[in-house]
Amino acid sequence: MTDHAASALLDIARRIATTVGETALEERRRGIAVEATKSSPVDVVTAVDRETEARIRAMLLDARPDDGIFGEEDETHVGTSGLNWVVDPVDGTVNLLYDIPAWAVSIAVVDGPPDPLHWHALAGVVVNPVTGEVFEAARGGGARLGARELRVNDDVELPKALIGTGFGYAAERRRTQAEVLLQVLPRVRDIRRIGSAALDLSAIAAGRLDGFYERGLNPWDHAAGALIVREAGGRVGGAGGAPESADLLVAGGPSVYDELLALVVEAGAAAG
């Protein structure tokens, strides 16, 4: 696919993400409540999640009727073009529920199946509707925050690195992740838990974090953010040289990536 084609896909992603983000923010300001739960009683869904994904799907099908759509809240739409849109209508639903201004609309388009082990990301957008920030990247075209070109921090040693992470919703996994954190925290500058993997990854691209790790992420959590990190000069992957997946995602600038990956694997981040 040409750079021009990837740029055109990015334009579609940006237009849809910013449009539905504005509507979601208006709905949040009117007030929301938990509508359902998913994997556990604390893994919540709101009407904003479902309505936002429905809007994204309708707009994508209008713009790209032959493409597939893989999202968090609805069944996969199988396309015929070989391209798939990977959609998280609200990444950070608990933040949305509590009115914490750190939730995002994340839209990526990938060449191949909606599986990070086998796809090639072409374009991605992460929009924080509360701040109005739009993080974006097209393959081979760099990463931007609005008009500003992004570049990861690449002069940081791990002991001075600010690292983001996240936690799953199942109690036993949270216990394991806390045990990993006990081993990671003394070896880095500090830890941040923002509550949105898409924003964590975008923060690495913008130099607001030096690295990030988490086990248990879904493809829609990182499809756009991982591309944004890579296009900002960072690295993203999993244990043993594998691509990022639910087993483990580690991201960071080149100066911290290898050490951070080794540290979290040694601490058991990929084991439970």
XYZ file of N, CA and C in Angstrom:
816
model
N 0.846 -1.196 0.000
C 0.000 0.000 0.000
C 0.879 1.242 0.000
N 0.536 2.228 -0.786
C 1.328 3.445 -0.903
C 1.130 4.342 0.314
N 2.091 5.255 0.501
C 1.962 6.231 1.588
C 0.700 7.067 1.407
N 0.368 7.371 0.166
C -0.836 8.175 -0.106
C -2.089 7.427 0.337
N -2.131 6.125 0.064
C -3.292 5.335 0.466
C -3.402 5.259 1.981
N -2.273 5.060 2.682
C -2.296 5.025 4.140
C -2.734 6.373 4.702
N -2.298 7.454 4.072
C -2.696 8.783 4.512
C -4.194 8.998 4.342
N -4.757 8.470 3.259
C -6.202 8.594 3.041
C -6.976 7.817 4.098
N -6.479 6.643 4.474
C -7.114 5.873 5.538
C -7.019 6.613 6.871
N -5.875 7.253 7.105
C -5.715 8.045 8.324
C -6.729 9.187 8.360
N -6.962 9.819 7.244
C -7.943 10.906 7.198
C -9.329 10.406 7.617
N -9.690 9.207 7.166
C -10.990 8.636 7.541
C -11.027 8.358 9.031
N -9.969 7.740 9.548
C -9.924 7.417 10.975
C -10.017 8.676 11.827
N -9.278 9.712 11.436
C -9.283 10.956 12.204
C -10.666 11.600 12.197
N -11.266 11.660 11.032
C -12.584 12.294 10.921
C -13.620 11.566 11.783
N -13.614 10.266 11.718
C -14.601 9.506 12.487
C -14.317 9.601 13.983
N -13.052 9.442 14.388
C -12.722 9.453 15.806
C -13.031 10.802 16.455
N -12.717 11.880 15.763
C -12.994 13.199 16.351
C -14.496 13.472 16.401
N -15.224 13.047 15.385
C -16.670 13.277 15.350
C -17.381 12.521 16.462
N -17.095 11.215 16.580
C -17.789 10.432 17.606
C -17.292 10.800 18.999
N -16.041 11.246 19.100
C -15.528 11.681 20.398
C -16.273 12.887 20.931
N -16.577 13.825 20.055
C -17.334 15.005 20.478
C -18.726 14.618 20.972
N -19.362 13.686 20.270
C -20.696 13.235 20.686
C -20.630 12.492 22.010
N -19.619 11.634 22.176
C -19.469 10.895 23.433
C -19.254 11.842 24.604
N -18.488 12.896 24.388
C -18.251 13.861 25.455
C -19.542 14.586 25.827
N -20.338 14.941 24.837
C -21.631 15.568 25.123
C -22.520 14.636 25.945
N -22.526 13.354 25.595
C -23.328 12.390 26.338
C -22.819 12.240 27.762
N -21.496 12.246 27.926
C -20.931 12.147 29.279
C -21.350 13.336 30.134
N -21.378 14.491 29.565
C -21.737 15.692 30.323
C -23.202 15.687 30.746
N -24.024 14.931 30.010
C -25.427 14.801 30.398
C -25.620 13.764 31.496
N -24.578 12.963 31.737
C -24.645 11.954 32.786
C -24.773 10.557 32.229
N -24.057 9.598 32.811
C -24.091 8.221 32.362
C -24.142 7.291 33.560
N -24.417 6.034 33.295
C -24.447 5.015 34.339
C -24.005 3.688 33.725
N -23.649 2.747 34.599
C -23.281 1.408 34.148
C -24.503 0.741 33.535
N -24.327 0.182 32.332
C -25.416 -0.501 31.658
C -25.283 -2.016 31.764
N -24.031 -2.504 31.827
C -23.782 -3.944 31.913
C -22.358 -4.156 32.392
N -22.025 -5.415 32.694
C -20.651 -5.794 33.007
C -20.226 -6.889 32.042
N -18.891 -7.078 31.950
C -18.370 -8.068 31.004
C -17.631 -9.169 31.759
N -16.308 -9.104 31.818
C -15.527 -10.202 32.370
C -15.614 -10.325 33.881
N -15.971 -9.234 34.559
C -16.098 -9.263 36.010
C -17.021 -8.119 36.416
N -17.464 -8.084 37.692
C -18.365 -7.013 38.123
C -17.784 -5.607 38.005
N -16.466 -5.489 37.907
C -15.854 -4.161 37.775
C -15.473 -3.833 36.336
N -15.723 -4.755 35.416
C -15.466 -4.534 33.989
C -16.769 -4.055 33.365
N -16.928 -2.734 33.283
C -18.245 -2.163 33.005
C -18.393 -1.717 31.560
N -19.658 -1.606 31.144
C -20.034 -1.059 29.845
C -21.085 0.008 30.082
N -20.972 1.115 29.372
C -21.990 2.160 29.443
C -22.671 2.277 28.084
N -23.788 2.974 28.077
C -24.469 3.231 26.809
C -23.573 4.022 25.869
N -22.698 4.859 26.423
C -21.788 5.645 25.584
C -20.873 4.719 24.790
N -20.352 3.645 25.443
C -19.507 2.686 24.727
C -20.249 2.110 23.523
N -21.454 1.611 23.768
C -22.196 0.927 22.716
C -22.649 1.874 21.614
N -23.130 3.037 21.993
C -23.602 3.982 20.987
C -22.446 4.550 20.168
N -21.297 4.752 20.818
C -20.139 5.271 20.096
C -19.643 4.251 19.083
N -19.584 2.969 19.471
C -19.150 1.966 18.506
C -20.142 1.846 17.358
N -21.429 1.927 17.657
C -22.434 1.860 16.581
C -22.230 3.000 15.591
N -21.929 4.193 16.079
C -21.691 5.329 15.178
C -20.437 5.096 14.328
N -19.384 4.583 14.978
C -18.145 4.322 14.243
C -18.395 3.315 13.133
N -19.103 2.244 13.462
C -19.373 1.209 12.466
C -20.180 1.766 11.288
N -21.182 2.551 11.584
C -22.008 3.110 10.511
C -21.182 4.022 9.616
N -20.319 4.835 10.206
C -19.509 5.750 9.413
C -18.458 5.001 8.596
N -17.871 3.942 9.179
C -16.885 3.154 8.448
C -17.530 2.415 7.275
N -18.687 1.835 7.513
C -19.364 1.109 6.435
C -19.781 2.042 5.310
N -20.098 3.279 5.648
C -20.431 4.264 4.619
C -19.203 4.632 3.794
N -18.054 4.788 4.498
C -16.828 5.219 3.814
C -16.088 4.074 3.149
N -16.123 2.875 3.783
C -15.328 1.744 3.311
C -16.156 0.454 3.419
N -17.144 0.269 2.582
C -18.093 -0.840 2.744
C -17.480 -2.220 2.573
N -16.306 -2.325 1.947
C -15.709 -3.640 1.714
C -14.736 -4.069 2.809
N -14.470 -3.173 3.751
C -13.519 -3.487 4.815
C -14.206 -4.197 5.969
N -13.417 -4.950 6.745
C -13.918 -5.571 7.954
C -13.841 -4.612 9.136
N -14.610 -4.899 10.189
C -14.610 -4.084 11.407
C -14.552 -5.028 12.604
N -13.594 -4.786 13.482
C -13.380 -5.611 14.678
C -13.371 -4.674 15.869
N -14.403 -4.744 16.705
C -14.518 -3.824 17.822
C -14.795 -4.522 19.129
N -14.843 -3.725 20.182
C -15.002 -4.274 21.526
C -16.434 -4.662 21.842
N -17.405 -3.889 21.358
C -18.763 -4.024 21.864
C -19.721 -4.783 20.950
N -19.312 -5.135 19.742
C -20.251 -5.773 18.820
C -19.533 -6.862 18.044
N -20.289 -7.643 17.298
C -19.720 -8.742 16.541
C -18.832 -8.227 15.405
N -17.882 -9.059 15.010
C -16.989 -8.706 13.915
C -17.760 -8.632 12.600
N -17.505 -7.553 11.857
C -18.041 -7.439 10.496
C -16.963 -7.922 9.544
N -17.253 -8.976 8.807
C -16.269 -9.575 7.907
C -16.307 -8.866 6.566
N -15.158 -8.358 6.143
C -15.075 -7.657 4.868
C -14.448 -8.524 3.785
N -14.262 -7.932 2.626
C -13.690 -8.645 1.484
C -12.415 -8.001 0.957
N -12.034 -6.853 1.497
C -10.898 -6.100 0.952
C -9.552 -6.550 1.484
N -9.547 -7.272 2.619
C -8.299 -7.622 3.281
C -7.888 -6.635 4.350
N -8.582 -5.485 4.416
C -8.320 -4.504 5.453
C -9.346 -4.640 6.564
N -8.902 -4.425 7.807
C -9.793 -4.484 8.962
C -9.586 -3.258 9.841
N -10.687 -2.688 10.281
C -10.664 -1.572 11.218
C -10.808 -2.140 12.631
N -9.883 -1.757 13.492
C -9.846 -2.265 14.871
C -10.221 -1.105 15.783
N -11.349 -1.256 16.479
C -12.029 -0.110 17.087
C -12.219 -0.302 18.586
N -11.812 0.677 19.358
C -12.183 0.757 20.774
C -12.958 2.056 20.948
N -14.282 1.981 21.103
C -15.073 3.214 21.147
C -14.773 4.077 22.361
N -14.507 3.424 23.502
C -14.090 4.149 24.705
C -13.030 3.305 25.398
N -11.786 3.713 25.298
C -10.717 3.055 26.042
C -10.528 3.834 27.335
N -10.880 3.202 28.433
C -10.866 3.889 29.717
C -12.277 4.138 30.217
N -13.130 3.115 30.128
C -14.543 3.299 30.481
C -14.727 3.669 31.948
N -13.908 3.110 32.840
C -14.038 3.472 34.262
C -13.696 4.947 34.460
N -12.687 5.453 33.749
C -12.395 6.887 33.809
C -13.585 7.702 33.307
N -14.186 7.258 32.214
C -15.383 7.928 31.693
C -16.481 7.939 32.753
N -16.705 6.809 33.395
C -17.757 6.689 34.392
C -17.538 7.649 35.558
N -16.299 7.782 35.996
C -15.972 8.640 37.146
C -15.631 10.073 36.734
N -15.745 10.382 35.458
C -15.438 11.706 34.922
C -13.977 12.098 35.141
N -13.107 11.121 35.031
C -11.666 11.366 35.024
C -11.270 11.648 33.579
N -10.603 12.743 33.293
C -10.392 13.165 31.895
C -9.288 12.403 31.183
N -9.349 11.082 31.226
C -8.343 10.241 30.572
C -9.021 9.024 29.959
N -9.823 9.268 28.922
C -10.424 8.187 28.140
C -10.324 8.578 26.675
N -10.416 7.594 25.810
C -10.077 7.865 24.411
C -10.927 7.042 23.462
N -11.067 7.569 22.259
C -11.578 6.824 21.112
C -10.360 6.385 20.307
N -10.248 5.073 20.065
C -9.094 4.531 19.354
C -9.563 3.799 18.104
N -9.053 4.209 16.953
C -9.407 3.584 15.678
C -8.131 3.336 14.888
N -7.951 2.074 14.457
C -6.822 1.728 13.601
C -7.338 0.934 12.408
N -6.577 0.942 11.333
C -6.872 0.086 10.188
C -5.626 -0.735 9.907
N -5.827 -2.043 9.738
C -4.708 -2.958 9.567
C -4.892 -3.759 8.283
N -3.787 -4.154 7.708
C -3.777 -5.046 6.553
C -3.613 -6.460 7.091
N -4.627 -7.296 6.887
C -4.587 -8.645 7.425
C -5.672 -8.860 8.449
N -5.652 -10.004 9.117
C -6.700 -10.334 10.079
C -6.614 -9.459 11.316
N -7.702 -9.359 12.077
C -7.681 -8.535 13.295
C -6.969 -9.229 14.442
N -5.719 -9.566 14.209
C -4.889 -10.306 15.165
C -3.495 -9.702 15.119
N -3.010 -9.122 16.230
C -1.714 -8.436 16.195
C -0.539 -9.336 15.842
N -0.725 -10.652 15.956
C 0.347 -11.559 15.565
C 0.493 -11.658 14.051
N -0.530 -11.223 13.320
C -0.526 -11.426 11.873
C -0.857 -10.177 11.054
N -1.209 -9.070 11.678
C -1.578 -7.895 10.903
C -0.385 -6.971 10.666
N -0.588 -6.014 9.755
C 0.337 -4.902 9.541
C -0.493 -3.625 9.666
N -0.239 -2.857 10.719
C -1.015 -1.641 10.947
C -0.657 -0.589 9.906
N -1.686 0.057 9.370
C -1.503 1.061 8.320
C -1.724 2.482 8.821
N -2.700 2.673 9.691
C -3.006 4.012 10.205
C -3.727 3.861 11.529
N -3.565 4.852 12.388
C -4.232 4.809 13.680
C -4.398 6.185 14.278
N -5.496 6.350 15.017
C -5.807 7.617 15.677
C -6.280 7.315 17.096
N -5.786 8.088 18.045
C -6.261 8.046 19.429
C -6.675 9.462 19.810
N -7.949 9.647 20.133
C -8.497 10.965 20.451
C -8.933 10.985 21.909
N -8.454 11.961 22.649
C -8.966 12.232 23.991
C -9.996 13.355 23.862
N -11.287 13.040 23.916
C -12.293 14.076 23.689
C -12.297 15.173 24.741
N -11.858 14.871 25.961
C -11.890 15.869 27.038
C -10.849 16.951 26.792
N -9.630 16.552 26.418
C -8.557 17.523 26.182
C -8.538 18.030 24.751
N -9.195 17.293 23.847
C -9.158 17.647 22.433
C -7.904 17.198 21.718
N -7.057 16.410 22.378
C -5.811 15.971 21.764
C -6.077 14.836 20.774
N -5.407 14.921 19.630
C -5.527 13.913 18.574
C -4.131 13.383 18.259
N -3.862 12.150 18.697
C -2.608 11.472 18.390
C -2.846 10.612 17.154
N -1.903 10.607 16.218
C -2.152 9.864 14.987
C -0.862 9.439 14.315
N -0.983 8.423 13.461
C 0.161 7.968 12.682
C -0.329 7.210 11.465
N 0.425 7.320 10.380
C 0.258 6.471 9.205
C 1.581 5.761 8.973
N 1.502 4.524 8.546
C 2.711 3.722 8.387
C 3.688 4.409 7.447
N 4.906 4.620 7.942
C 5.934 5.275 7.150
C 5.836 6.781 7.116
N 4.830 7.344 7.797
C 4.617 8.790 7.729
C 4.863 9.532 9.019
N 5.356 8.844 10.050
C 5.607 9.498 11.321
C 4.354 9.607 12.167
N 4.544 10.114 13.374
C 3.450 10.283 14.330
C 3.318 11.748 14.698
N 2.080 12.155 14.993
C 1.825 13.558 15.299
C 0.815 13.689 16.427
N 0.927 14.785 17.133
C -0.099 15.261 18.056
C -0.558 16.596 17.491
N -1.734 16.584 16.827
C -2.120 17.757 16.072
C -1.108 17.988 14.963
N -0.512 19.180 14.934
C 0.476 19.494 13.905
C 1.904 19.187 14.350
N 2.078 18.750 15.599
C 3.426 18.540 16.141
C 3.919 17.131 15.869
N 5.104 17.023 15.283
C 5.730 15.720 15.084
C 6.163 15.163 16.436
N 5.938 13.873 16.619
C 6.245 13.233 17.894
C 7.513 12.396 17.794
N 8.236 12.350 18.906
C 9.438 11.526 18.997
C 9.556 11.021 20.428
N 9.801 9.723 20.576
C 9.939 9.146 21.909
C 11.206 9.670 22.577
N 11.230 9.612 23.901
C 12.454 9.902 24.635
C 13.460 8.782 24.375
N 14.672 9.141 24.015
C 15.664 8.112 23.703
C 17.005 8.393 24.361
N 16.971 9.027 25.516
C 18.208 9.266 26.248
C 17.996 8.973 27.730
N 17.149 7.968 28.013
C 16.743 7.688 29.386
C 17.218 6.297 29.790
N 17.874 6.203 30.938
C 18.230 4.904 31.497
C 17.055 4.386 32.316
N 16.907 3.069 32.383
C 15.752 2.483 33.047
C 15.560 2.976 34.484
N 16.605 3.134 35.289
C 16.367 3.616 36.667
C 15.756 5.020 36.724
N 15.863 5.763 35.634
C 15.297 7.110 35.590
C 14.070 7.195 34.675
N 13.527 6.046 34.328
C 12.411 6.002 33.389
C 11.070 6.017 34.113
N 10.142 6.806 33.572
C 8.771 6.837 34.070
C 7.972 5.827 33.253
N 7.406 4.841 33.931
C 6.808 3.688 33.257
C 5.309 3.627 33.556
N 4.521 3.399 32.527
C 3.092 3.192 32.687
C 2.755 1.712 32.707
N 1.647 1.365 33.343
C 1.139 0.000 33.310
C -0.361 0.026 33.518
N -0.976 -1.137 33.464
C -2.408 -1.252 33.705
C -2.695 -2.588 34.355
N -3.922 -2.775 34.795
C -4.311 -3.985 35.509
C -5.582 -4.561 34.900
N -5.678 -5.876 34.923
C -6.863 -6.547 34.417
C -8.026 -6.434 35.393
N -9.142 -7.060 35.010
C -10.350 -6.975 35.832
C -10.552 -8.201 36.719
N -9.925 -9.330 36.382
C -10.065 -10.530 37.200
C -9.191 -10.414 38.440
N -9.731 -10.794 39.592
C -9.038 -10.603 40.868
C -7.688 -11.311 40.900
N -7.614 -12.541 40.405
C -6.363 -13.282 40.471
C -5.304 -12.665 39.568
N -5.710 -12.205 38.400
C -4.738 -11.541 37.528
C -4.243 -10.248 38.168
N -5.109 -9.502 38.805
C -4.699 -8.260 39.472
C -3.683 -8.558 40.573
N -3.884 -9.671 41.290
C -2.925 -10.052 42.327
C -1.548 -10.317 41.714
N -1.532 -11.078 40.617
C -0.269 -11.369 39.944
C 0.387 -10.096 39.432
N -0.417 -9.199 38.853
C 0.137 -7.950 38.329
C 0.701 -7.074 39.447
N 0.083 -7.123 40.618
C 0.617 -6.377 41.760
C 1.955 -6.946 42.208
N 2.081 -8.265 42.155
C 3.356 -8.891 42.523
C 4.457 -8.510 41.539
N 4.113 -8.446 40.253
C 5.080 -7.984 39.251
C 5.489 -6.546 39.542
N 4.516 -5.713 39.843
C 4.779 -4.301 40.103
C 5.753 -4.115 41.270
N 5.646 -4.967 42.294
C 6.550 -4.876 43.434
C 8.003 -5.059 43.026
N 8.228 -5.833 41.960
C 9.590 -6.035 41.480
C 10.034 -4.953 40.507
N 9.077 -4.376 39.774
C 9.422 -3.351 38.788
C 9.653 -1.997 39.443
N 8.802 -1.635 40.379
C 8.811 -0.272 40.945
C 10.166 0.151 41.508
N 10.895 -0.705 42.242
C 12.193 -0.253 42.769
C 13.260 -0.052 41.704
N 12.995 -0.500 40.476
C 14.016 -0.471 39.427
C 13.807 0.663 38.427
N 12.768 1.484 38.628
C 12.464 2.575 37.698
C 12.233 3.859 38.484
N 12.099 4.982 37.764
C 11.859 6.260 38.434
C 10.549 6.237 39.211
N 9.476 5.813 38.519
C 8.154 5.752 39.144
C 7.208 5.067 38.166
N 6.002 4.792 38.660
C 4.975 4.119 37.878
C 3.766 5.042 37.749
N 3.140 5.011 36.579
C 1.876 5.706 36.372
C 0.833 4.697 35.897
N -0.387 4.829 36.435
C -1.502 3.977 36.017
C -2.612 4.923 35.567
N -2.669 5.190 34.271
C -3.567 6.198 33.725
C -4.964 5.647 33.508
N -5.051 4.364 33.126
C -6.361 3.747 32.956
C -6.820 3.631 31.524
N -5.938 3.930 30.581
C -6.243 3.782 29.155
C -4.958 3.417 28.439
N -4.864 2.184 27.950
C -3.653 1.764 27.254
C -3.404 2.608 26.010
N -4.474 3.000 25.320
C -4.308 3.828 24.125
C -3.636 5.153 24.465
N -4.038 5.759 25.581
C -3.408 7.010 25.996
C -2.009 6.787 26.549
N -1.780 5.651 27.231
C -0.432 5.329 27.706
C 0.535 5.250 26.530
N 0.147 4.532 25.491
C 1.022 4.384 24.335
C 1.235 5.719 23.626
N 0.176 6.489 23.506
C 0.308 7.815 22.908
C 1.236 8.701 23.734
N 1.185 8.525 25.062
C 2.056 9.307 25.946
C 3.523 8.967 25.730
N 3.836 7.707 25.425
C 5.224 7.357 25.099
C 5.668 8.113 23.843
N 4.816 8.108 22.831
C 5.159 8.809 21.591
C 5.396 10.291 21.837
N 4.648 10.867 22.771
C 4.751 12.294 23.064
C 5.826 12.615 24.094
N 6.533 11.620 24.605
C 7.579 11.848 25.591
C 7.080 12.065 26.998
N 5.819 11.744 27.262
C 5.251 11.919 28.602
C 5.485 10.698 29.479
N 5.714 9.558 28.853
C 6.156 8.342 29.517
C 7.372 7.821 28.764
N 8.203 7.057 29.477
C 9.364 6.451 28.831
C 9.092 5.016 28.400
N 8.125 4.364 29.037
C 7.826 2.989 28.693
C 6.486 2.572 29.255
N 6.049 1.380 28.859
C 4.749 0.851 29.288
C 4.789 -0.659 29.154
N 4.105 -1.339 30.076
C 3.933 -2.784 29.939
C 2.579 -3.189 30.504
N 2.000 -4.237 29.936
C 0.771 -4.796 30.471
C 0.512 -6.156 29.839
N -0.058 -7.049 30.620
C -0.527 -8.351 30.140
C -2.048 -8.319 30.081
N -2.622 -8.975 29.084
C -4.067 -9.114 29.015
C -4.773 -8.090 28.158
N -4.031 -7.299 27.399
C -4.674 -6.312 26.535
C -5.337 -6.990 25.343
N -6.434 -6.408 24.893
C -7.113 -6.869 23.688
C -6.575 -6.120 22.468
N -6.767 -6.656 21.273
C -6.229 -5.993 20.080
C -6.676 -4.550 19.928
N -7.943 -4.264 20.267
C -8.436 -2.896 20.101
C -7.820 -1.921 21.097
N -7.257 -2.447 22.197
C -6.636 -1.572 23.194
C -5.365 -0.921 22.668
N -4.662 -1.594 21.751
C -3.335 -1.119 21.368
C -3.092 -0.993 19.877
N -4.076 -1.324 19.043
C -3.835 -1.317 17.591
C -3.344 0.043 17.109
N -4.045 1.105 17.498
C -3.640 2.444 17.076
C -2.419 2.923 17.850
N -2.431 2.734 19.157
C -1.352 3.248 19.996
C 0.004 2.654 19.666
N 0.043 1.355 19.370
C 1.326 0.728 19.053
C 1.923 1.312 17.776
N 1.082 1.558 16.778
C 1.587 2.174 15.549
C 2.108 3.576 15.830
N 1.409 4.320 16.652
C 1.846 5.680 16.983
C 3.211 5.654 17.664
N 3.424 4.692 18.574
C 4.741 4.562 19.214
C 5.818 4.252 18.179
N 5.554 3.283 17.329
C 6.564 2.888 16.339
C 6.904 4.039 15.395
N 5.885 4.767 14.970
C 6.136 5.867 14.039
C 6.811 7.059 14.718
N 6.795 7.073 16.058
C 7.526 8.099 16.811
C 8.927 7.631 17.180
N 9.346 6.487 16.635
C 10.702 5.993 16.862
C 10.839 5.012 17.994
N 9.719 4.567 18.565
C 9.764 3.630 19.671
C 9.659 2.189 19.223
N 9.687 1.306 20.199
C 9.592 -0.130 19.953
C 8.427 -0.707 20.733
N 7.788 -1.713 20.170
C 6.659 -2.390 20.801
C 6.796 -3.877 20.512
N 6.566 -4.713 21.509
C 6.649 -6.143 21.281
C 6.225 -6.929 22.499
N 6.476 -8.239 22.436
C 6.137 -9.139 23.523
C 7.347 -9.934 23.957
N 7.112 -10.972 24.743
C 8.196 -11.782 25.278
C 8.830 -12.633 24.187
N 10.131 -12.867 24.312
C 10.825 -13.764 23.410
C 10.871 -13.308 21.971
N 10.783 -12.033 21.731
C 10.819 -11.511 20.373
C 9.508 -11.608 19.632
N 8.440 -12.054 20.310
C 7.127 -12.155 19.674
C 6.492 -10.780 19.546
N 5.553 -10.626 18.616
C 4.799 -9.371 18.566
C 3.972 -9.179 19.836
N 3.553 -7.966 20.078
C 2.670 -7.681 21.200
C 1.366 -8.459 21.063
N 0.843 -8.901 22.185
C -0.395 -9.683 22.182
C -0.979 -9.661 23.583
N -2.039 -10.441 23.796
C -2.628 -10.542 25.133
C -1.634 -11.133 26.133
N -0.655 -11.897 25.653
C 0.333 -12.485 26.558
C 1.199 -11.412 27.212
N 1.569 -10.397 26.441
C 2.375 -9.297 26.981
C 2.549 -8.236 25.917
N 2.467 -6.990 26.342
C 2.850 -5.855 25.505
C 3.829 -5.004 26.293
N 4.968 -4.730 25.688
C 5.958 -3.810 26.248
C 6.259 -2.774 25.177
N 6.341 -1.517 25.570
C 6.629 -0.438 24.623
C 7.553 0.565 25.285
N 8.343 1.238 24.470
C 9.217 2.262 25.015
C 10.177 2.783 23.972
N 10.945 3.776 24.367
C 12.008 4.270 23.520
C 13.117 3.246 23.431
N 13.953 3.318 22.372
C 15.019 2.329 22.198
C 15.969 2.231 23.383
N 16.151 3.302 24.137
C 17.116 3.278 25.235
C 16.628 2.481 26.442
N 15.334 2.265 26.572
C 14.815 1.536 27.742
C 14.121 0.235 27.369
N 13.787 0.048 26.096
C 12.910 -1.060 25.722
C 13.465 -2.424 26.141
N 14.690 -2.742 25.753
C 15.229 -4.074 26.022
C 15.303 -4.356 27.521
N 15.777 -3.383 28.296
C 15.883 -3.578 29.746
C 14.512 -3.701 30.395
N 13.549 -2.901 29.952
C 12.203 -2.982 30.514
C 11.577 -4.329 30.199
N 11.722 -4.784 28.963
C 11.178 -6.085 28.583
C 11.795 -7.189 29.429
N 13.109 -7.177 29.575
C 13.778 -8.210 30.376
C 13.315 -8.158 31.833
N 13.142 -6.960 32.354
C 12.729 -6.801 33.749
C 11.336 -7.358 33.989
N 10.384 -7.000 33.139
C 9.003 -7.425 33.393
C 8.829 -8.923 33.127
N 9.590 -9.470 32.175
C 9.535 -10.919 31.956
C 10.129 -11.650 33.160
N 11.262 -11.157 33.656
C 11.880 -11.750 34.846
C 10.942 -11.680 36.040
N 10.167 -10.595 36.126
C 9.238 -10.405 37.246
C 7.959 -11.244 37.113
N 7.764 -11.875 35.938
C 6.618 -12.747 35.760
C 5.445 -12.120 35.045
N 5.663 -10.994 34.359
C 4.547 -10.302 33.701
C 3.924 -11.115 32.587
N 4.685 -12.043 32.009
C 4.154 -12.831 30.910
C 3.643 -14.194 31.361
N 3.593 -14.409 32.673
C 3.288 -15.749 33.184
C 1.907 -15.885 33.788
N 1.155 -14.787 33.910
C -0.145 -14.939 34.554
C -0.932 -13.670 34.578
